[in-house]
Amino acid sequence: MDLVRGLWRKHRRKILVTTTCLGSGYLLYKLYNAHTRKLADLERELANERENDEIIKTQMKAHFDNIQMIADTTTLPHAIHHLSSRVVEEIDVSSIMDKLSKGKGILIPSEKLQLWNELKILSFTRMVLSLWSVTMLSLYIRVQVNILGRHLYIDTARGLGSSHLLDELDLIERDDEQKFLTSADFLATSGMPSLISNMQNAVKEVLKGKQLKDVLTTSALRETVMRILDVFMSTGSPHHWVDYLMMSQDATTDVSSSDATVTKFHLLITETREVLASNDFSNVAEISLKCCAVALVEEMETQTGLATGMQLAKLLPQIEKTMPEISAEPEKNRFLQLIRDLPEVKLFFTLLYANMPQ
C-alpha cells in the first residue's frame, strides 16, 4: 500500500495527464463516429434525392415529348383545318378570277383594271394572312399544351408525393382542360374579322406604289411579304395581335360557373396571355414568321420564273397555288415542320414546360 502511495505521489502528474488524454481521445472517437454516421446518412439522403430527381427529370422529358406529339397529331390538325376553311370563306378571290376570265372582250378597261387591283390586294392579303395565322396558331397551340401539360404533370406528381422541385397548384378539372384547349378556335371564329381588316390595311399600304406591270424578283417579293408582316405587327398597341389569337381576360369569367372553376380556367388563360405578351415569345414569333416567309418565296421560285423576274399581274395566280401548301395538314406542312425544328423554338418550349425564366 505504501508502495502504491509512493508511486502515486511520484507519478501523479503523469497519471493524470495520461488519464485525461485517454478520456479526451475516447470522447473525440465517439464524436468522430457520430459525425461519420451523420455524413454517411446525409450522403445516402442526397444520393436518393439525386436519384429521385433524375427519375422525375426523365419522366418530365417523356411527358414533354408526348405533349409535343399531341399538339402535332391532334390539336393542331383540327385547328389548321378550321382556320383554312374560314380564310377561304372570308377572302373570296375565285369570284374575281371568274369575272376576269368570263369578262374577256366584254369588260371595259377601267372595270378590268379595278378587278385586277382588287385581286392584287385580296391575293396578297390571303397569302400573308394565311402564313401569319398558321405560324402563330401553331405557336399558340404549343404554348397551350405545354402549359396544360406542365400543370397536369405537377398535379399528378404532387398526388404521388413527388419531389420538392414541383410547386403545388390547384387541380385542374377535365371541363376546364377541354374549355381551355377548344379556345384555340378563337382565331378562326371571333378573331378573324378584325384580323382580315387590319392585314388588308397593311397590304394596301405596302402595295400602294406597286403597279400590275411591275416586275418582281425573288428578293423583291420576299421583301414585300416581310414588309407587310412588319407593318401589320407594328400597327396598334404593343402585342395587339394577341387579341386575334385568344379571348380577353374579362371574357374568361362565366357567371354560371362556380368561383373555383372560373379561377382554374382563368389561371390557364392568364398564364397563356402572359407568355404570348412576353418578349421571349415575340422573338420566337418573329424568327418563325421570317423563316416561313423565306420558305414561301423559295417555294414560289421553284414553281415559276420568279428568279429572273415576273410581272405582278402574272404572279397573282401563282400566289393562289401556294394556299394549299400553307394550310396543309401538319404531317405534310413544310412550314410547320420548319417552325418545329427551329432551335429557338425548341429551347423556348423546353423552358416554358419547365417553367424556368428565359
CSV table of C-alpha atoms in Angstrom, one decimal:
chain,number,residue,atom,x,y,z
A,1,MET,CA,0.0,0.0,0.0
A,2,ASP,CA,2.8,2.3,0.9
A,3,LEU,CA,4.4,1.4,-2.4
A,4,VAL,CA,1.2,2.4,-4.3
A,5,ARG,CA,1.0,5.7,-2.5
A,6,GLY,CA,4.6,6.3,-3.3
A,7,LEU,CA,4.1,5.6,-6.9
A,8,TRP,CA,1.1,7.8,-7.0
A,9,ARG,CA,2.9,10.7,-5.3
A,10,LYS,CA,5.9,10.3,-7.6
A,11,HIS,CA,3.9,9.8,-10.9
A,12,ARG,CA,0.6,11.6,-10.1
A,13,ARG,CA,1.2,14.2,-12.8
A,14,LYS,CA,1.9,11.7,-15.5
A,15,ILE,CA,-1.1,9.5,-14.5
A,16,LEU,CA,-3.5,12.5,-14.6
A,17,VAL,CA,-2.2,13.6,-17.9
A,18,THR,CA,-2.4,10.1,-19.4
A,19,THR,CA,-6.0,9.6,-18.0
A,20,THR,CA,-7.1,13.0,-19.3
A,21,CYS,CA,-5.7,12.2,-22.8
A,22,LEU,CA,-7.3,8.8,-22.8
A,23,GLY,CA,-10.7,10.3,-21.8
A,24,SER,CA,-10.4,13.0,-24.4
A,25,GLY,CA,-9.4,10.6,-27.1
A,26,TYR,CA,-12.4,8.4,-26.3
A,27,LEU,CA,-14.7,11.4,-26.4
A,28,LEU,CA,-13.2,12.5,-29.7
A,29,TYR,CA,-13.6,9.0,-31.1
A,30,LYS,CA,-17.3,8.9,-30.2
A,31,LEU,CA,-17.8,12.4,-31.7
A,32,TYR,CA,-16.0,11.3,-34.8
A,33,ASN,CA,-18.0,8.2,-35.2
A,34,ALA,CA,-21.3,10.1,-34.7
A,35,HIS,CA,-20.1,12.7,-37.3
A,36,THR,CA,-19.1,10.0,-39.7
A,37,ARG,CA,-22.5,8.3,-39.4
A,38,LYS,CA,-24.3,11.6,-40.0
A,39,LEU,CA,-22.2,12.3,-43.1
A,40,ALA,CA,-22.9,8.8,-44.4
A,41,ASP,CA,-26.7,9.3,-43.7
A,42,LEU,CA,-26.6,12.7,-45.4
A,43,GLU,CA,-24.7,11.3,-48.4
A,44,ARG,CA,-27.3,8.5,-48.8
A,45,GLU,CA,-30.1,11.0,-48.5
A,46,LEU,CA,-28.6,13.2,-51.1
A,47,ALA,CA,-27.9,10.2,-53.4
A,48,ASN,CA,-31.6,9.2,-53.0
A,49,GLU,CA,-32.7,12.7,-53.8
A,50,ARG,CA,-30.5,12.9,-56.8
A,51,GLU,CA,-31.8,9.5,-58.0
A,52,ASN,CA,-35.4,10.7,-57.4
A,53,ASP,CA,-34.7,14.0,-59.3
A,54,GLU,CA,-33.2,12.1,-62.2
A,55,ILE,CA,-36.3,9.9,-62.3
A,56,ILE,CA,-38.5,13.0,-62.3
A,57,LYS,CA,-36.5,14.6,-65.0
A,58,THR,CA,-36.7,11.5,-67.1
A,59,GLN,CA,-40.5,11.3,-66.6
A,60,MET,CA,-40.9,15.0,-67.4
A,61,LYS,CA,-38.8,14.6,-70.6
A,62,ALA,CA,-41.0,11.7,-71.7
A,63,HIS,CA,-44.2,13.7,-70.8
A,64,PHE,CA,-42.8,16.8,-72.6
A,65,ASP,CA,-42.2,14.7,-75.8
A,66,ASN,CA,-45.7,13.3,-75.6
A,67,ILE,CA,-47.2,16.7,-75.2
A,68,GLN,CA,-45.5,17.9,-78.4
A,69,MET,CA,-46.8,14.8,-80.2
A,70,ILE,CA,-50.3,15.5,-79.0
A,71,ALA,CA,-50.0,19.1,-80.4
A,72,ASP,CA,-48.9,17.8,-83.8
A,73,THR,CA,-51.3,14.9,-84.2
A,74,THR,CA,-54.5,16.0,-82.5
A,75,THR,CA,-54.9,19.7,-81.6
A,76,LEU,CA,-53.1,21.3,-84.5
A,77,PRO,CA,-54.7,19.4,-87.4
A,78,HIS,CA,-58.2,20.3,-86.3
A,79,ALA,CA,-57.3,24.0,-85.7
A,80,ILE,CA,-55.5,24.3,-89.1
A,81,HIS,CA,-58.4,22.8,-91.0
A,82,HIS,CA,-60.9,25.0,-89.3
A,83,LEU,CA,-58.7,28.1,-89.9
A,84,SER,CA,-58.1,27.4,-93.6
A,85,SER,CA,-61.8,26.9,-94.2
A,86,ARG,CA,-62.6,30.2,-92.6
A,87,VAL,CA,-59.9,32.0,-94.7
A,88,VAL,CA,-61.4,30.6,-97.9
A,89,GLU,CA,-64.9,31.7,-96.8
A,90,GLU,CA,-63.9,35.2,-95.7
A,91,ILE,CA,-61.4,36.1,-98.5
A,92,ASP,CA,-63.0,35.1,-101.8
A,93,VAL,CA,-60.7,35.5,-104.8
A,94,SER,CA,-62.3,32.9,-107.0
A,95,SER,CA,-65.3,35.1,-107.9
A,96,ILE,CA,-63.0,37.9,-109.1
A,97,MET,CA,-60.9,35.5,-111.1
A,98,ASP,CA,-64.1,34.1,-112.7
A,99,LYS,CA,-65.2,37.7,-113.6
A,100,LEU,CA,-61.9,38.4,-115.2
A,101,SER,CA,-61.9,35.0,-117.1
A,102,LYS,CA,-65.5,35.4,-118.3
A,103,GLY,CA,-65.2,39.1,-119.0
A,104,LYS,CA,-62.6,38.9,-121.7
A,105,GLY,CA,-63.7,41.1,-124.6
A,106,ILE,CA,-66.7,42.3,-122.5
A,107,LEU,CA,-65.2,44.3,-119.6
A,108,ILE,CA,-64.1,47.9,-120.3
A,109,PRO,CA,-60.5,48.7,-119.4
A,110,SER,CA,-61.5,50.6,-116.2
A,111,GLU,CA,-63.6,47.7,-115.0
A,112,LYS,CA,-60.8,45.2,-115.8
A,113,LEU,CA,-58.2,47.3,-114.0
A,114,GLN,CA,-60.4,47.6,-110.9
A,115,LEU,CA,-60.9,43.9,-110.8
A,116,TRP,CA,-57.1,43.3,-111.2
A,117,ASN,CA,-56.4,45.7,-108.4
A,118,GLU,CA,-58.9,44.0,-106.1
A,119,LEU,CA,-57.4,40.7,-106.9
A,120,LYS,CA,-53.9,42.1,-106.1
A,121,ILE,CA,-55.0,43.2,-102.6
A,122,LEU,CA,-57.0,40.1,-101.8
A,123,SER,CA,-54.4,37.7,-103.1
A,124,PHE,CA,-51.6,39.2,-101.0
A,125,THR,CA,-53.9,39.6,-98.0
A,126,ARG,CA,-54.9,35.9,-98.2
A,127,MET,CA,-51.3,34.7,-98.7
A,128,VAL,CA,-49.8,36.8,-95.9
A,129,LEU,CA,-52.7,36.3,-93.5
A,130,SER,CA,-52.6,32.5,-94.1
A,131,LEU,CA,-48.9,32.5,-93.4
A,132,TRP,CA,-49.2,34.6,-90.3
A,133,SER,CA,-52.2,32.6,-89.0
A,134,VAL,CA,-50.7,29.2,-89.5
A,135,THR,CA,-47.4,30.2,-87.9
A,136,MET,CA,-49.0,32.0,-84.9
A,137,LEU,CA,-51.7,29.4,-84.4
A,138,SER,CA,-49.1,26.6,-84.3
A,139,LEU,CA,-47.0,28.5,-81.7
A,140,TYR,CA,-50.1,29.4,-79.7
A,141,ILE,CA,-51.3,25.8,-79.5
A,142,ARG,CA,-47.9,24.7,-78.4
A,143,VAL,CA,-48.0,27.3,-75.6
A,144,GLN,CA,-51.4,25.9,-74.6
A,145,VAL,CA,-50.5,22.2,-74.5
A,146,ASN,CA,-47.2,22.9,-72.8
A,147,ILE,CA,-48.8,25.0,-70.0
A,148,LEU,CA,-51.6,22.5,-69.6
A,149,GLY,CA,-49.2,19.5,-69.7
A,150,ARG,CA,-47.0,21.0,-67.1
A,151,HIS,CA,-49.9,21.7,-64.8
A,152,LEU,CA,-51.3,18.2,-65.1
A,153,TYR,CA,-47.8,16.7,-64.5
A,154,ILE,CA,-47.4,18.7,-61.4
A,155,ASP,CA,-50.8,17.7,-60.1
A,156,THR,CA,-50.1,14.1,-60.8
A,157,ALA,CA,-46.6,14.3,-59.2
A,158,ARG,CA,-48.0,16.0,-56.2
A,159,GLY,CA,-50.6,13.4,-55.7
A,160,LEU,CA,-47.8,10.7,-55.7
A,161,GLY,CA,-45.8,12.7,-53.1
A,162,SER,CA,-43.1,13.5,-55.6
A,163,SER,CA,-40.1,15.8,-55.4
A,164,HIS,CA,-39.9,19.1,-53.7
A,165,LEU,CA,-39.0,20.6,-57.0
A,166,LEU,CA,-42.6,20.6,-58.0
A,167,ASP,CA,-44.8,23.5,-56.9
A,168,GLU,CA,-48.2,23.0,-55.6
A,169,LEU,CA,-51.1,24.1,-57.9
A,170,ASP,CA,-54.9,23.6,-57.8
A,171,LEU,CA,-56.1,20.5,-59.5
A,172,ILE,CA,-57.5,21.4,-63.0
A,173,GLU,CA,-60.8,19.8,-63.7
A,174,ARG,CA,-61.4,18.0,-67.0
A,175,ASP,CA,-64.1,20.5,-68.1
A,176,ASP,CA,-61.6,23.3,-67.7
A,177,GLU,CA,-59.0,21.4,-69.7
A,178,GLN,CA,-61.4,20.9,-72.6
A,179,LYS,CA,-62.6,24.5,-72.4
A,180,PHE,CA,-59.0,25.8,-72.4
A,181,LEU,CA,-58.0,23.6,-75.5
A,182,THR,CA,-61.1,24.5,-77.5
A,183,SER,CA,-60.3,28.2,-77.1
A,184,ALA,CA,-57.7,27.7,-79.8
A,185,ASP,CA,-60.6,28.1,-82.3
A,186,PHE,CA,-60.9,31.7,-81.2
A,187,LEU,CA,-58.8,32.9,-84.1
A,188,ALA,CA,-60.9,31.1,-86.8
A,189,THR,CA,-64.1,32.4,-85.3
A,190,SER,CA,-64.1,35.6,-83.3
A,191,GLY,CA,-60.6,36.9,-84.2
A,192,MET,CA,-60.9,36.5,-88.0
A,193,PRO,CA,-62.9,39.7,-89.0
A,194,SER,CA,-60.6,42.2,-87.3
A,195,LEU,CA,-57.5,40.2,-88.4
A,196,ILE,CA,-58.6,40.4,-92.1
A,197,SER,CA,-59.3,44.1,-91.9
A,198,ASN,CA,-56.0,45.0,-90.3
A,199,MET,CA,-54.0,42.7,-92.5
A,200,GLN,CA,-55.7,44.1,-95.6
A,201,ASN,CA,-54.8,47.6,-94.5
A,202,ALA,CA,-51.2,46.6,-94.1
A,203,VAL,CA,-51.2,45.1,-97.6
A,204,LYS,CA,-52.7,48.2,-99.1
A,205,GLU,CA,-50.1,50.4,-97.5
A,206,VAL,CA,-47.2,48.2,-98.8
A,207,LEU,CA,-48.6,47.7,-102.3
A,208,LYS,CA,-49.9,51.2,-103.0
A,209,GLY,CA,-46.9,52.0,-105.0
A,210,LYS,CA,-46.7,48.8,-107.0
A,211,GLN,CA,-48.3,48.5,-110.4
A,212,LEU,CA,-49.6,45.3,-112.1
A,213,LYS,CA,-47.0,45.7,-114.8
A,214,ASP,CA,-44.1,46.0,-112.3
A,215,VAL,CA,-41.6,43.1,-112.4
A,216,LEU,CA,-40.9,41.4,-109.1
A,217,THR,CA,-37.9,39.2,-108.4
A,218,THR,CA,-37.4,36.7,-105.6
A,219,SER,CA,-35.8,39.2,-103.3
A,220,ALA,CA,-38.4,41.9,-104.1
A,221,LEU,CA,-41.3,39.5,-103.3
A,222,ARG,CA,-39.6,38.4,-100.1
A,223,GLU,CA,-39.0,42.0,-99.1
A,224,THR,CA,-42.7,42.8,-99.8
A,225,VAL,CA,-44.0,39.9,-97.7
A,226,MET,CA,-41.7,40.8,-94.8
A,227,ARG,CA,-42.8,44.5,-95.1
A,228,ILE,CA,-46.4,43.6,-94.9
A,229,LEU,CA,-45.8,41.5,-91.8
A,230,ASP,CA,-43.8,44.3,-90.2
A,231,VAL,CA,-46.5,46.9,-90.9
A,232,PHE,CA,-49.2,44.6,-89.5
A,233,MET,CA,-47.3,43.6,-86.4
A,234,SER,CA,-46.2,47.1,-85.5
A,235,THR,CA,-49.5,48.9,-86.1
A,236,GLY,CA,-51.6,49.4,-83.0
A,237,SER,CA,-50.8,48.8,-79.3
A,238,PRO,CA,-47.9,46.6,-78.3
A,239,HIS,CA,-48.9,42.9,-78.7
A,240,HIS,CA,-52.2,43.9,-80.2
A,241,TRP,CA,-52.1,40.7,-82.3
A,242,VAL,CA,-52.6,38.6,-79.2
A,243,ASP,CA,-56.3,39.7,-79.3
A,244,TYR,CA,-56.7,37.8,-82.6
A,245,LEU,CA,-55.4,34.6,-81.1
A,246,MET,CA,-57.3,34.4,-77.8
A,247,MET,CA,-60.2,35.9,-75.8
A,248,SER,CA,-59.7,38.8,-73.5
A,249,GLN,CA,-59.2,38.0,-69.8
A,250,ASP,CA,-62.5,39.6,-68.9
A,251,ALA,CA,-64.3,37.1,-71.2
A,252,THR,CA,-63.0,34.2,-69.2
A,253,THR,CA,-65.4,34.9,-66.4
A,254,ASP,CA,-68.5,32.7,-66.6
A,255,VAL,CA,-71.1,33.8,-64.1
A,256,SER,CA,-72.9,30.5,-64.3
A,257,SER,CA,-69.8,28.6,-63.1
A,258,SER,CA,-68.6,28.2,-59.6
A,259,ASP,CA,-65.9,30.5,-58.4
A,260,ALA,CA,-63.4,27.6,-58.2
A,261,THR,CA,-64.0,26.7,-61.9
A,262,VAL,CA,-63.7,30.3,-63.0
A,263,THR,CA,-60.4,30.6,-61.1
A,264,LYS,CA,-58.9,27.5,-62.7
A,265,PHE,CA,-59.8,28.3,-66.2
A,266,HIS,CA,-58.9,32.0,-65.7
A,267,LEU,CA,-55.5,30.8,-64.4
A,268,LEU,CA,-54.7,29.0,-67.6
A,269,ILE,CA,-55.9,31.8,-69.9
A,270,THR,CA,-54.0,34.4,-67.8
A,271,GLU,CA,-50.8,32.4,-67.9
A,272,THR,CA,-51.1,31.9,-71.7
A,273,ARG,CA,-51.7,35.6,-72.3
A,274,GLU,CA,-48.6,36.5,-70.2
A,275,VAL,CA,-46.5,34.1,-72.3
A,276,LEU,CA,-47.8,35.5,-75.6
A,277,ALA,CA,-47.2,39.0,-74.4
A,278,SER,CA,-43.6,38.3,-73.4
A,279,ASN,CA,-40.5,39.4,-75.2
A,280,ASP,CA,-39.3,35.8,-75.5
A,281,PHE,CA,-42.4,34.8,-77.4
A,282,SER,CA,-42.3,37.9,-79.6
A,283,ASN,CA,-38.7,36.9,-80.6
A,284,VAL,CA,-39.7,33.3,-81.3
A,285,ALA,CA,-42.7,34.5,-83.4
A,286,GLU,CA,-40.5,36.9,-85.4
A,287,ILE,CA,-38.0,34.3,-86.1
A,288,SER,CA,-40.7,31.8,-87.1
A,289,LEU,CA,-42.5,34.3,-89.4
A,290,LYS,CA,-39.3,35.2,-91.2
A,291,CYS,CA,-38.3,31.6,-91.7
A,292,CYS,CA,-41.8,30.8,-93.2
A,293,ALA,CA,-41.8,33.9,-95.4
A,294,VAL,CA,-38.4,32.9,-96.8
A,295,ALA,CA,-39.6,29.3,-97.4
A,296,LEU,CA,-42.8,30.5,-99.1
A,297,VAL,CA,-40.9,32.7,-101.6
A,298,GLU,CA,-38.4,29.9,-102.2
A,299,GLU,CA,-41.3,27.6,-102.9
A,300,MET,CA,-42.8,30.0,-105.4
A,301,GLU,CA,-39.4,30.4,-107.0
A,302,THR,CA,-39.2,26.7,-107.8
A,303,GLN,CA,-42.6,26.8,-109.4
A,304,THR,CA,-42.3,29.9,-111.5
A,305,GLY,CA,-39.8,32.1,-113.3
A,306,LEU,CA,-39.6,34.4,-110.3
A,307,ALA,CA,-35.8,34.2,-110.1
A,308,THR,CA,-35.5,36.1,-113.4
A,309,GLY,CA,-38.4,38.4,-112.6
A,310,MET,CA,-42.2,38.2,-113.2
A,311,GLN,CA,-44.9,40.8,-113.7
A,312,LEU,CA,-47.1,41.3,-110.7
A,313,ALA,CA,-50.2,40.5,-112.7
A,314,LYS,CA,-48.8,37.2,-113.7
A,315,LEU,CA,-47.6,36.4,-110.2
A,316,LEU,CA,-51.1,36.7,-108.6
A,317,PRO,CA,-52.4,33.3,-110.0
A,318,GLN,CA,-49.2,31.7,-108.7
A,319,ILE,CA,-49.9,33.1,-105.3
A,320,GLU,CA,-53.1,31.2,-105.2
A,321,LYS,CA,-51.3,28.0,-105.8
A,322,THR,CA,-49.4,28.4,-102.6
A,323,MET,CA,-52.5,28.3,-100.4
A,324,PRO,CA,-52.8,24.5,-100.2
A,325,GLU,CA,-49.1,24.4,-99.2
A,326,ILE,CA,-49.5,26.9,-96.3
A,327,SER,CA,-52.6,25.2,-94.9
A,328,ALA,CA,-51.6,21.6,-95.4
A,329,GLU,CA,-52.1,19.2,-92.6
A,330,PRO,CA,-49.2,19.2,-90.1
A,331,GLU,CA,-47.6,16.0,-91.2
A,332,LYS,CA,-47.3,17.3,-94.8
A,333,ASN,CA,-46.9,21.0,-93.9
A,334,ARG,CA,-43.4,22.2,-94.7
A,335,PHE,CA,-43.8,25.4,-92.9
A,336,LEU,CA,-44.9,23.8,-89.6
A,337,GLN,CA,-42.0,21.4,-89.8
A,338,LEU,CA,-39.6,24.3,-90.3
A,339,ILE,CA,-41.1,26.1,-87.2
A,340,ARG,CA,-40.9,22.9,-85.1
A,341,ASP,CA,-37.2,22.4,-86.0
A,342,LEU,CA,-36.0,25.9,-85.2
A,343,PRO,CA,-33.5,25.8,-82.3
A,344,GLU,CA,-35.0,28.9,-80.8
A,345,VAL,CA,-38.5,27.3,-80.8
A,346,LYS,CA,-37.3,24.1,-79.3
A,347,LEU,CA,-35.5,26.0,-76.5
A,348,PHE,CA,-38.4,28.3,-75.8
A,349,PHE,CA,-40.9,25.4,-75.3
A,350,THR,CA,-38.4,23.4,-73.3
A,351,LEU,CA,-38.1,26.2,-70.9
A,352,LEU,CA,-41.8,27.0,-70.9
A,353,TYR,CA,-42.6,23.4,-70.0
A,354,ALA,CA,-40.1,23.5,-67.2
A,355,ASN,CA,-41.4,26.9,-66.1
A,356,MET,CA,-37.9,28.4,-66.0
A,357,PRO,CA,-37.2,32.1,-66.8
A,358,GLN,CA,-35.6,32.5,-70.2
